[in-house]
Tab-separated table of N, CA, C and O in Angstrom:
chain	number	residue	atom	x	y	z
A	291	MET	N	4.461	-34.377	10.009
A	291	MET	CA	4.037	-34.136	8.650
A	291	MET	C	2.515	-34.090	8.623
A	291	MET	O	1.844	-34.928	9.207
A	292	ALA	N	1.982	-33.099	7.928
A	292	ALA	CA	0.537	-32.969	7.796
A	292	ALA	C	0.131	-33.352	6.375
A	292	ALA	O	0.836	-33.050	5.416
A	293	ILE	N	-0.980	-34.016	6.271
A	293	ILE	CA	-1.522	-34.387	4.962
A	293	ILE	C	-2.798	-33.594	4.757
A	293	ILE	O	-3.651	-33.527	5.647
A	294	VAL	N	-2.926	-32.971	3.584
A	294	VAL	CA	-4.111	-32.163	3.273
A	294	VAL	C	-4.720	-32.649	1.966
A	294	VAL	O	-4.052	-33.289	1.160
A	295	ARG	N	-5.976	-32.338	1.763
A	295	ARG	CA	-6.697	-32.749	0.564
A	295	ARG	C	-6.934	-31.536	-0.328
A	295	ARG	O	-7.241	-30.449	0.148
A	296	ILE	N	-6.825	-31.733	-1.635
A	296	ILE	CA	-7.158	-30.688	-2.604
A	296	ILE	C	-8.660	-30.742	-2.819
A	296	ILE	O	-9.211	-31.789	-3.155
A	297	LYS	N	-9.329	-29.609	-2.636
A	297	LYS	CA	-10.787	-29.549	-2.742
A	297	LYS	C	-11.225	-29.210	-4.161
A	297	LYS	O	-10.401	-29.047	-5.059
A	298	ASP	N	-12.554	-29.088	-4.368
A	298	ASP	CA	-13.141	-28.889	-5.694
A	298	ASP	C	-12.495	-27.770	-6.507
A	298	ASP	O	-12.258	-27.913	-7.690
A	299	LYS	N	-12.238	-26.651	-5.896
A	299	LYS	CA	-11.680	-25.497	-6.615
A	299	LYS	C	-10.166	-25.420	-6.414
A	299	LYS	O	-9.577	-24.350	-6.465
A	300	PHE	N	-9.534	-26.555	-6.198
A	300	PHE	CA	-8.097	-26.669	-5.989
A	300	PHE	C	-7.626	-25.886	-4.769
A	300	PHE	O	-6.505	-25.414	-4.701
A	301	GLN	N	-8.500	-25.785	-3.769
A	301	GLN	CA	-8.146	-25.119	-2.525
A	301	GLN	C	-7.552	-26.132	-1.558
A	301	GLN	O	-7.969	-27.292	-1.528
A	302	VAL	N	-6.602	-25.649	-0.763
A	302	VAL	CA	-5.960	-26.480	0.249
A	302	VAL	C	-6.011	-25.717	1.560
A	302	VAL	O	-5.707	-24.530	1.604
A	303	THR	N	-6.389	-26.381	2.638
A	303	THR	CA	-6.399	-25.768	3.958
A	303	THR	C	-5.129	-26.164	4.688
A	303	THR	O	-4.836	-27.352	4.835
A	304	LEU	N	-4.380	-25.164	5.156
A	304	LEU	CA	-3.174	-25.447	5.926
A	304	LEU	C	-3.571	-25.731	7.372
A	304	LEU	O	-4.329	-24.973	7.967
A	305	PRO	N	-3.064	-26.797	7.944
A	305	PRO	CA	-3.392	-27.119	9.330
A	305	PRO	C	-2.988	-25.977	10.277
A	305	PRO	O	-2.000	-25.281	10.048
A	306	ALA	N	-3.752	-25.821	11.357
A	306	ALA	CA	-3.541	-24.727	12.309
A	306	ALA	C	-2.121	-24.720	12.869
A	306	ALA	O	-1.511	-23.653	13.005
A	307	ALA	N	-1.573	-25.874	13.184
A	307	ALA	CA	-0.221	-25.925	13.751
A	307	ALA	C	0.812	-25.355	12.772
A	307	ALA	O	1.738	-24.636	13.163
A	308	ILE	N	0.646	-25.652	11.502
A	308	ILE	CA	1.575	-25.133	10.480
A	308	ILE	C	1.391	-23.634	10.317
A	308	ILE	O	2.363	-22.880	10.219
A	309	ARG	N	0.126	-23.169	10.297
A	309	ARG	CA	-0.116	-21.730	10.182
A	309	ARG	C	0.520	-20.977	11.342
A	309	ARG	O	1.139	-19.933	11.155
A	310	ARG	N	0.370	-21.519	12.552
A	310	ARG	CA	0.956	-20.860	13.735
A	310	ARG	C	2.479	-20.823	13.650
A	310	ARG	O	3.099	-19.789	13.890
A	311	ARG	N	3.086	-21.961	13.305
A	311	ARG	CA	4.556	-22.020	13.216
A	311	ARG	C	5.094	-21.078	12.156
A	311	ARG	O	6.171	-20.513	12.316
A	312	ALA	N	4.342	-20.866	11.070
A	312	ALA	CA	4.773	-19.969	9.993
A	312	ALA	C	4.391	-18.522	10.278
A	312	ALA	O	4.818	-17.619	9.560
A	313	GLY	N	3.556	-18.311	11.308
A	313	GLY	CA	3.133	-16.953	11.640
A	313	GLY	C	2.168	-16.363	10.629
A	313	GLY	O	2.181	-15.158	10.377
A	314	LEU	N	1.336	-17.202	10.047
A	314	LEU	CA	0.394	-16.754	9.014
A	314	LEU	C	-0.925	-16.298	9.616
A	314	LEU	O	-1.361	-16.817	10.641
A	315	ALA	N	-1.546	-15.353	8.939
A	315	ALA	CA	-2.860	-14.852	9.352
A	315	ALA	C	-3.734	-14.708	8.110
A	315	ALA	O	-3.233	-14.712	6.975
A	316	VAL	N	-5.029	-14.578	8.320
A	316	VAL	CA	-5.966	-14.401	7.211
A	316	VAL	C	-5.555	-13.163	6.418
A	316	VAL	O	-5.244	-12.119	6.987
A	317	GLY	N	-5.503	-13.286	5.096
A	317	GLY	CA	-5.146	-12.171	4.235
A	317	GLY	C	-3.671	-12.112	3.871
A	317	GLY	O	-3.274	-11.328	3.022
A	318	ASP	N	-2.836	-12.942	4.510
A	318	ASP	CA	-1.413	-12.969	4.167
A	318	ASP	C	-1.233	-13.545	2.767
A	318	ASP	O	-2.079	-14.290	2.267
A	319	TRP	N	-0.117	-13.225	2.157
A	319	TRP	CA	0.204	-13.711	0.817
A	319	TRP	C	1.242	-14.816	0.910
A	319	TRP	O	2.138	-14.767	1.747
A	320	LEU	N	1.115	-15.808	0.025
A	320	LEU	CA	2.092	-16.881	-0.073
A	320	LEU	C	2.601	-16.943	-1.505
A	320	LEU	O	1.828	-16.803	-2.452
A	321	GLU	N	3.888	-17.169	-1.645
A	321	GLU	CA	4.466	-17.389	-2.964
A	321	GLU	C	4.530	-18.891	-3.182
A	321	GLU	O	5.041	-19.629	-2.334
A	322	ALA	N	3.987	-19.366	-4.302
A	322	ALA	CA	3.978	-20.801	-4.610
A	322	ALA	C	5.029	-21.082	-5.683
A	322	ALA	O	5.116	-20.374	-6.681
A	323	ARG	N	5.822	-22.118	-5.452
A	323	ARG	CA	6.861	-22.526	-6.403
A	323	ARG	C	6.930	-24.041	-6.481
A	323	ARG	O	6.520	-24.728	-5.561
A	324	ILE	N	7.493	-24.509	-7.563
A	324	ILE	CA	7.837	-25.928	-7.660
A	324	ILE	C	9.350	-25.995	-7.612
A	324	ILE	O	10.035	-25.370	-8.420
A	325	GLU	N	9.876	-26.707	-6.626
A	325	GLU	CA	11.314	-26.867	-6.451
A	325	GLU	C	11.632	-28.349	-6.352
A	325	GLU	O	11.168	-29.027	-5.433
A	326	LYS	N	12.381	-28.841	-7.298
A	326	LYS	CA	12.795	-30.249	-7.317
A	326	LYS	C	11.606	-31.185	-7.163
A	326	LYS	O	11.621	-32.132	-6.382
A	327	GLY	N	10.527	-30.885	-7.881
A	327	GLY	CA	9.347	-31.739	-7.860
A	327	GLY	C	8.449	-31.569	-6.658
A	327	GLY	O	7.495	-32.309	-6.486
A	328	LYS	N	8.734	-30.578	-5.786
A	328	LYS	CA	7.912	-30.335	-4.607
A	328	LYS	C	7.300	-28.941	-4.696
A	328	LYS	O	7.908	-28.014	-5.212
A	329	ILE	N	6.090	-28.820	-4.189
A	329	ILE	CA	5.428	-27.524	-4.123
A	329	ILE	C	5.823	-26.873	-2.807
A	329	ILE	O	5.682	-27.490	-1.749
A	330	THR	N	6.340	-25.648	-2.881
A	330	THR	CA	6.676	-24.917	-1.655
A	330	THR	C	5.878	-23.618	-1.606
A	330	THR	O	5.649	-22.981	-2.628
A	331	LEU	N	5.441	-23.273	-0.411
A	331	LEU	CA	4.733	-22.020	-0.173
A	331	LEU	C	5.578	-21.195	0.783
A	331	LEU	O	5.967	-21.677	1.842
A	332	SER	N	5.869	-19.950	0.397
A	332	SER	CA	6.676	-19.063	1.237
A	332	SER	C	5.877	-17.809	1.550
A	332	SER	O	5.318	-17.196	0.639
A	333	PRO	N	5.823	-17.403	2.817
A	333	PRO	CA	5.121	-16.167	3.167
A	333	PRO	C	5.738	-14.978	2.456
A	333	PRO	O	6.949	-14.863	2.334
A	334	LYS	N	4.889	-14.090	1.946
A	334	LYS	CA	5.328	-12.870	1.285
A	334	LYS	C	4.604	-11.697	1.905
A	334	LYS	O	3.398	-11.754	2.136
A	335	SER	N	5.329	-10.647	2.142
A	335	SER	CA	4.679	-9.444	2.658
A	335	SER	C	4.219	-8.599	1.486
A	335	SER	O	4.671	-8.780	0.353
A	336	LEU	N	3.338	-7.655	1.744
A	336	LEU	CA	2.866	-6.760	0.691
A	336	LEU	C	4.032	-5.970	0.120
A	336	LEU	O	4.069	-5.683	-1.069
A	337	THR	N	5.010	-5.664	0.966
A	337	THR	CA	6.190	-4.945	0.488
A	337	THR	C	6.911	-5.774	-0.558
A	337	THR	O	7.317	-5.254	-1.592
A	338	ASP	N	7.061	-7.078	-0.310
A	338	ASP	CA	7.700	-7.953	-1.293
A	338	ASP	C	6.949	-7.911	-2.611
A	338	ASP	O	7.545	-7.850	-3.682
A	339	ARG	N	5.629	-7.957	-2.526
A	339	ARG	CA	4.806	-7.945	-3.730
A	339	ARG	C	4.985	-6.637	-4.499
A	339	ARG	O	5.122	-6.619	-5.706
A	340	ARG	N	4.974	-5.516	-3.776
A	340	ARG	CA	5.153	-4.213	-4.419
A	340	ARG	C	6.549	-4.087	-5.030
A	340	ARG	O	6.702	-3.506	-6.090
A	341	LEU	N	7.551	-4.657	-4.357
A	341	LEU	CA	8.897	-4.632	-4.920
A	341	LEU	C	8.948	-5.422	-6.219
A	341	LEU	O	9.561	-4.982	-7.194
A	342	GLU	N	8.323	-6.585	-6.236
A	342	GLU	CA	8.290	-7.385	-7.465
A	342	GLU	C	7.608	-6.613	-8.596
A	342	GLU	O	8.077	-6.634	-9.732
A	343	GLU	N	6.487	-5.937	-8.294
A	343	GLU	CA	5.806	-5.135	-9.308
A	343	GLU	C	6.712	-4.020	-9.795
A	343	GLU	O	6.774	-3.718	-10.996
A	344	SER	N	7.447	-3.406	-8.874
A	344	SER	CA	8.360	-2.328	-9.225
A	344	SER	C	9.478	-2.836	-10.129
A	344	SER	O	9.827	-2.197	-11.132
A	345	PHE	N	10.055	-3.991	-9.791
A	345	PHE	CA	11.110	-4.566	-10.616
A	345	PHE	C	10.592	-4.899	-12.011
A	345	PHE	O	11.281	-4.700	-13.008
A	346	GLU	N	9.370	-5.405	-12.081
A	346	GLU	CA	8.768	-5.728	-13.380
A	346	GLU	C	8.599	-4.463	-14.206
A	346	GLU	O	8.894	-4.447	-15.409
A	347	ASP	N	8.118	-3.385	-13.589
A	347	ASP	CA	8.006	-2.099	-14.288
A	347	ASP	C	9.361	-1.662	-14.826
A	347	ASP	O	9.483	-1.221	-15.971
A	348	PHE	N	10.378	-1.775	-14.001
A	348	PHE	CA	11.719	-1.364	-14.410
A	348	PHE	C	12.211	-2.207	-15.581
A	348	PHE	O	12.753	-1.674	-16.552
A	349	ARG	N	12.007	-3.542	-15.516
A	349	ARG	CA	12.434	-4.427	-16.608
A	349	ARG	C	11.735	-4.076	-17.916
A	349	ARG	O	12.315	-4.212	-18.989
A	350	LYS	N	10.482	-3.618	-17.829
A	350	LYS	CA	9.724	-3.277	-19.037
A	350	LYS	C	9.921	-1.825	-19.463
A	350	LYS	O	9.243	-1.347	-20.362
A	351	GLY	N	10.839	-1.113	-18.797
A	351	GLY	CA	11.150	0.255	-19.188
A	351	GLY	C	10.178	1.294	-18.668
A	351	GLY	O	10.185	2.433	-19.134
A	352	ARG	N	9.332	0.919	-17.734
A	352	ARG	CA	8.369	1.873	-17.175
A	352	ARG	C	8.970	2.524	-15.932
A	352	ARG	O	8.571	2.252	-14.800
A	353	SER	N	9.988	3.355	-16.160
A	353	SER	CA	10.645	4.026	-15.039
A	353	SER	C	11.104	5.410	-15.478
A	353	SER	O	11.146	5.718	-16.663
A	354	TYR	N	11.456	6.220	-14.527
A	354	TYR	CA	11.923	7.578	-14.770
A	354	TYR	C	13.211	7.783	-14.000
A	354	TYR	O	13.447	7.147	-12.989
A	355	GLY	N	14.020	8.734	-14.460
A	355	GLY	CA	15.237	9.056	-13.736
A	355	GLY	C	16.427	8.339	-14.325
A	355	GLY	O	16.325	7.756	-15.399
A	356	PRO	N	17.554	8.430	-13.698
A	356	PRO	CA	17.811	9.027	-12.388
A	356	PRO	C	17.744	10.548	-12.447
A	356	PRO	O	17.939	11.148	-13.498
A	357	PHE	N	17.480	11.127	-11.320
A	357	PHE	CA	17.386	12.575	-11.207
A	357	PHE	C	18.568	13.082	-10.402
A	357	PHE	O	18.983	12.467	-9.431
A	358	HIS	N	19.108	14.223	-10.839
A	358	HIS	CA	20.265	14.795	-10.157
A	358	HIS	C	19.875	15.893	-9.181
A	358	HIS	O	20.734	16.401	-8.463
A	359	SER	N	18.594	16.238	-9.189
A	359	SER	CA	18.131	17.253	-8.241
A	359	SER	C	16.632	17.087	-8.021
A	359	SER	O	15.937	16.435	-8.813
A	360	ALA	N	16.151	17.699	-6.966
A	360	ALA	CA	14.717	17.681	-6.689
A	360	ALA	C	13.965	18.413	-7.793
A	360	ALA	O	12.848	18.027	-8.156
A	361	ALA	N	14.579	19.429	-8.360
A	361	ALA	CA	13.938	20.183	-9.445
A	361	ALA	C	13.717	19.297	-10.671
A	361	ALA	O	12.670	19.370	-11.320
A	362	GLU	N	14.683	18.441	-11.002
A	362	GLU	CA	14.522	17.519	-12.130
A	362	GLU	C	13.381	16.548	-11.863
A	362	GLU	O	12.595	16.247	-12.756
A	363	LEU	N	13.310	16.030	-10.658
A	363	LEU	CA	12.230	15.121	-10.292
A	363	LEU	C	10.879	15.804	-10.417
A	363	LEU	O	9.945	15.258	-11.017
A	364	THR	N	10.766	16.997	-9.873
A	364	THR	CA	9.510	17.741	-9.926
A	364	THR	C	9.099	18.013	-11.364
A	364	THR	O	7.932	17.855	-11.735
A	365	SER	N	10.053	18.392	-12.189
A	365	SER	CA	9.767	18.657	-13.602
A	365	SER	C	9.256	17.399	-14.297
A	365	SER	O	8.294	17.446	-15.074
A	366	SER	N	9.879	16.263	-14.013
A	366	SER	CA	9.445	14.999	-14.609
A	366	SER	C	8.024	14.651	-14.175
A	366	SER	O	7.196	14.239	-15.002
A	367	LEU	N	7.732	14.803	-12.890
A	367	LEU	CA	6.389	14.513	-12.389
A	367	LEU	C	5.342	15.397	-13.059
A	367	LEU	O	4.245	14.931	-13.385
A	368	ARG	N	5.672	16.659	-13.271
A	368	ARG	CA	4.724	17.572	-13.938
A	368	ARG	C	4.474	17.151	-15.383
A	368	ARG	O	3.343	17.201	-15.855
A	369	ARG	N	5.537	16.718	-16.099
A	369	ARG	CA	5.356	16.252	-17.482
A	369	ARG	C	4.460	15.017	-17.531
A	369	ARG	O	3.568	14.908	-18.375
A	370	VAL	N	4.683	14.087	-16.618
A	370	VAL	CA	3.876	12.859	-16.571
A	370	VAL	C	2.424	13.205	-16.275
A	370	VAL	O	1.497	12.678	-16.902
A	371	ARG	N	2.197	14.107	-15.325
A	371	ARG	CA	0.831	14.523	-14.978
A	371	ARG	C	0.154	15.190	-16.167
A	371	ARG	O	-1.010	14.919	-16.470
A	372	LYS	N	0.886	16.024	-16.885
A	372	LYS	CA	0.331	16.724	-18.051
A	372	LYS	C	-0.087	15.712	-19.130
A	372	LYS	O	-1.171	15.807	-19.699
A	373	LYS	N	0.778	14.712	-19.388
A	373	LYS	CA	0.446	13.670	-20.373
A	373	LYS	C	-0.797	12.890	-19.951
A	373	LYS	O	-1.664	12.582	-20.766
A	374	ALA	N	-0.883	12.566	-18.660
A	374	ALA	CA	-2.031	11.806	-18.151
A	374	ALA	C	-3.319	12.601	-18.302
A	374	ALA	O	-4.369	12.050	-18.658
A	375	ARG	N	-3.264	13.895	-18.047
A	375	ARG	CA	-4.459	14.730	-18.184
A	375	ARG	C	-4.904	14.821	-19.639
A	375	ARG	O	-6.089	14.750	-19.933
A	376	LYS	N	-3.938	14.946	-20.564
A	376	LYS	CA	-4.281	14.986	-21.990
A	376	LYS	C	-4.926	13.677	-22.426
A	376	LYS	O	-5.904	13.653	-23.159
A	377	ALA	N	-4.372	12.565	-21.972
A	377	ALA	CA	-4.923	11.253	-22.330
A	377	ALA	C	-6.322	11.081	-21.770
A	377	ALA	O	-7.214	10.540	-22.443
A	378	ALA	N	-6.560	11.578	-20.565
A	378	ALA	CA	-7.893	11.481	-19.956
A	378	ALA	C	-8.901	12.324	-20.718
A	378	ALA	O	-10.056	11.913	-20.911
A	379	LYS	N	-8.497	13.490	-21.187
A	379	LYS	CA	-9.405	14.356	-21.958
A	379	LYS	C	-9.755	13.693	-23.298
A	379	LYS	O	-10.885	13.749	-23.737
A	380	ARG	N	-8.758	13.069	-23.941
A	380	ARG	CA	-9.015	12.386	-25.222
A	380	ARG	C	-9.982	11.216	-25.034
A	380	ARG	O	-10.804	10.926	-25.892
A	381	ALA	N	-9.848	10.517	-23.913
A	381	ALA	CA	-10.691	9.349	-23.656
A	381	ALA	C	-12.116	9.734	-23.286
A	381	ALA	O	-13.046	8.946	-23.487
A	382	ALA	N	-12.297	10.949	-22.785
A	382	ALA	CA	-13.639	11.382	-22.347
A	382	ALA	C	-14.520	11.801	-23.474
A	382	ALA	O	-14.308	11.877	-24.575
């Protein structure tokens, strides 16, 4: 068991042995949770993060489709691009 100290800005340094065993590197992401009164940190990949963002978009209705053909998809993308260009012109 490793004991760590919480620093001024609530930063915690993970001991090298724990980082190695978890396969962590500088720039990796960790998910922090409280489970049964304990703080747990779980490694997260960027893909996991992007999936979570995607699910959040879907829950908030920010999605398109389903599409039954490539032509439907292309048409939808063109409509979205056209709306974005109009909004950019209004903002300028």
